[in-house]
PDB file of C-alpha atoms in Angstrom:
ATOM      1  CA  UNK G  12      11.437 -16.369   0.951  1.00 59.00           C
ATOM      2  CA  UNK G  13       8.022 -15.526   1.477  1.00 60.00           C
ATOM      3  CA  UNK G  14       5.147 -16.515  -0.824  1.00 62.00           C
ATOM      4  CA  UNK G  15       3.360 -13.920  -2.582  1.00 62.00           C
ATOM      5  CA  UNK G  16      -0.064 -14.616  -4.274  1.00 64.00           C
ATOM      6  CA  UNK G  17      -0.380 -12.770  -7.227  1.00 65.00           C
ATOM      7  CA  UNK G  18      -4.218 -12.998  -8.369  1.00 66.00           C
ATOM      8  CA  UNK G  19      -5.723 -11.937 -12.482  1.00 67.00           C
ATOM      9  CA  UNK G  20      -8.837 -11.480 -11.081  1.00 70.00           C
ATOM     10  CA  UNK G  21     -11.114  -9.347  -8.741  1.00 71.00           C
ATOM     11  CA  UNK G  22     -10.445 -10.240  -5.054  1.00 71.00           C
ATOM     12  CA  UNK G  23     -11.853  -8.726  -1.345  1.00 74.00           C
ATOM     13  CA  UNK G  24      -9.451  -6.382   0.697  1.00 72.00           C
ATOM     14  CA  UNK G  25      -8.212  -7.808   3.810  1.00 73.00           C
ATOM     15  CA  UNK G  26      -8.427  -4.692   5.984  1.00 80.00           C
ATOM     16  CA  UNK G  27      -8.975  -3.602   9.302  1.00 76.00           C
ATOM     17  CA  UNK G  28     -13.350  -3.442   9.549  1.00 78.00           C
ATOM     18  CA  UNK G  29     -13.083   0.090  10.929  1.00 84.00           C
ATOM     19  CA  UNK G  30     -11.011   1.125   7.637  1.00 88.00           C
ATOM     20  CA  UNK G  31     -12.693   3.197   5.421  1.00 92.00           C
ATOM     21  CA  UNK G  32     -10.824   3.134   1.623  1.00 93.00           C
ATOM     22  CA  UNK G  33     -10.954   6.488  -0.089  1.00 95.00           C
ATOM     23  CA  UNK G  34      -8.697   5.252  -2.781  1.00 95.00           C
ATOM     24  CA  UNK G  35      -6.742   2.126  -4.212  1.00 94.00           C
ATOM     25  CA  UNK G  36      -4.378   1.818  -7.018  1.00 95.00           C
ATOM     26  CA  UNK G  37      -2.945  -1.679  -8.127  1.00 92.00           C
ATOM     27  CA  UNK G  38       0.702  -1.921  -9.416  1.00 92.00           C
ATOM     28  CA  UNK G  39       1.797  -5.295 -11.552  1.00 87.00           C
ATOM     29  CA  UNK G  40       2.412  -7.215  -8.103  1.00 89.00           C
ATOM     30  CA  UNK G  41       1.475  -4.969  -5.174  1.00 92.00           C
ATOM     31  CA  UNK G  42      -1.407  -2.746  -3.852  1.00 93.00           C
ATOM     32  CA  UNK G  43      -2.134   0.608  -1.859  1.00 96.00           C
ATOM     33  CA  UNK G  44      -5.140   1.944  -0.775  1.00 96.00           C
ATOM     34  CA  UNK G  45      -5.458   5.146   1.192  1.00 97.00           C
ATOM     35  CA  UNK G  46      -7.973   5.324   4.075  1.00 96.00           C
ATOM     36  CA  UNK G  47     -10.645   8.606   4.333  1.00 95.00           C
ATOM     37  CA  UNK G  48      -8.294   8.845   7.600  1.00 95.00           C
ATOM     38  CA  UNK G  49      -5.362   9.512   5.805  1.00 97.00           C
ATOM     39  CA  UNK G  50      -3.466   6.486   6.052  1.00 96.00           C
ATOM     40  CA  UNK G  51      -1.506   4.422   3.833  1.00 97.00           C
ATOM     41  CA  UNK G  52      -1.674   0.676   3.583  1.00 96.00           C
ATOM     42  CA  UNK G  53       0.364  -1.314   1.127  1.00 96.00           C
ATOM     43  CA  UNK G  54       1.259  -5.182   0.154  1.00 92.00           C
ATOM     44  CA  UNK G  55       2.554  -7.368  -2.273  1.00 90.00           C
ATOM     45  CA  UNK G  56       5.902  -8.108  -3.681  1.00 90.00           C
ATOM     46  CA  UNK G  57       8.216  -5.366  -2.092  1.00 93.00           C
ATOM     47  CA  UNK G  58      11.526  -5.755  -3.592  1.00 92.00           C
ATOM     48  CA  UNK G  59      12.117  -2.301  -4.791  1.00 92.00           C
ATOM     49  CA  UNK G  60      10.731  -0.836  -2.134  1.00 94.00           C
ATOM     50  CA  UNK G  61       7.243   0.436  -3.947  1.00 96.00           C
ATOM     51  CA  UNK G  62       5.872  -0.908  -0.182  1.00 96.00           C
ATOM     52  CA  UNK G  63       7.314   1.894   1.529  1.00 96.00           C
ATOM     53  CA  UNK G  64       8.287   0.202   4.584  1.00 96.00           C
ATOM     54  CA  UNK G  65      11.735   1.220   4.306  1.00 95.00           C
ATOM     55  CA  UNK G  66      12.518  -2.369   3.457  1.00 96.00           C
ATOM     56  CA  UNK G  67      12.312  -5.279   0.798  1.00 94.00           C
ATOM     57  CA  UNK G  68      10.112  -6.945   2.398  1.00 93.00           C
ATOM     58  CA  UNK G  69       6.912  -8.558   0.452  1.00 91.00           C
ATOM     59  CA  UNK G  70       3.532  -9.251   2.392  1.00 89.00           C
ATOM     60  CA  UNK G  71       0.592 -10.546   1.352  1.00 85.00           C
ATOM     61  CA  UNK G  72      -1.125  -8.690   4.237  1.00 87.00           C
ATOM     62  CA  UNK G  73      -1.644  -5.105   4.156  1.00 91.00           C
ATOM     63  CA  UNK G  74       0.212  -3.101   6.674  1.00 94.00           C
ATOM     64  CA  UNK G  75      -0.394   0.387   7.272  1.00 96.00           C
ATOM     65  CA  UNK G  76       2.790   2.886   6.162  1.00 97.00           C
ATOM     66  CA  UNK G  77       4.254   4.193   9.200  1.00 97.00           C
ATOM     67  CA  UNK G  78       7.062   6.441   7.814  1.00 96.00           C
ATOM     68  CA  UNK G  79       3.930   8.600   6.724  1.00 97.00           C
ATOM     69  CA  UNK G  80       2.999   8.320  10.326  1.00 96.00           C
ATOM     70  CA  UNK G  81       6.026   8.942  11.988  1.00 96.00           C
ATOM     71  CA  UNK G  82       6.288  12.936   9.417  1.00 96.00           C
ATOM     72  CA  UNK G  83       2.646  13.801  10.306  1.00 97.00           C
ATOM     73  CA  UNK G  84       1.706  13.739   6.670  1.00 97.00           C
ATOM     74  CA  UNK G  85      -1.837  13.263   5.615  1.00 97.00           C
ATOM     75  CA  UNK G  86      -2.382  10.835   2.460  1.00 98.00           C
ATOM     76  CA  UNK G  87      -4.576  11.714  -0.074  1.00 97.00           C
ATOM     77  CA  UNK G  88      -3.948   9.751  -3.098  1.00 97.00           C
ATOM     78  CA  UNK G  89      -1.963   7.089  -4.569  1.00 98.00           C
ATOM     79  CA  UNK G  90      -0.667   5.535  -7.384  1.00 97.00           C
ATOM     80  CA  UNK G  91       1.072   2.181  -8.676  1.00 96.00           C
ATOM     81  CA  UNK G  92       3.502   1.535 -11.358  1.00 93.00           C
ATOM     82  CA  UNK G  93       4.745  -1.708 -12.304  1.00 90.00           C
ATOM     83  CA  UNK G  94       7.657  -1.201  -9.283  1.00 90.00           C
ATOM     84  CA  UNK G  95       6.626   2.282  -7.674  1.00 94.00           C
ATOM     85  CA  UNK G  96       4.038   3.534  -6.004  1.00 96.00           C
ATOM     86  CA  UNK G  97       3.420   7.601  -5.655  1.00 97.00           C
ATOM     87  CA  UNK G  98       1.408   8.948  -2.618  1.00 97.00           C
ATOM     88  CA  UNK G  99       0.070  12.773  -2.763  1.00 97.00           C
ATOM     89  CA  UNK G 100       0.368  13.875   0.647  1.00 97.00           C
ATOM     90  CA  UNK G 101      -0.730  16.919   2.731  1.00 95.00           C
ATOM     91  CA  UNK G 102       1.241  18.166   5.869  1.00 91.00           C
TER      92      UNK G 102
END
């Protein structure tokens, strides 16, 4: 099983430098932040799927959502519940 590290307090993003965030939401154990590019990036615990990497997988590093990718749909804003995470997109 992987380890997560679930932090109570402020920490950096670990993203790509040439990432520009546009927005971020924080669920109880995972995160998503959407990029001024339109992209989706997500990490955390994953076992419900609220990663959107069409798995259960959890990650403490942010990976970018490629199903989003893959449909040609735009991000624009997100946000976390305790197990889901909602995206507003544009096609």
């Amino acid at each position: 099983a992987a380890f997560i590290s679930i932090q109570a307090f402020p920490a950096l993003l670990d993203l790509p430098q040439d990432l520009e965030v546009s927005a971020v939401s924080c669920g109880s154990r995972h995160t998503a932040v959407v990029t001024r590019g339109g992209e989706l990036y997500t990490w955390g615990w994953g076992k419900y799927g609220q990663l959107g990497h069409e798995n259960n997988i959890s990650s403490d590093q942010a990976r970018r959502v490629e199903h989003l990718v893959a449909k040609g749909l735009w991000a624009e804003e997100v946000v976390c519940g305790p197990w889901t995470t909602y995206v507003r997109v544009l096609e």
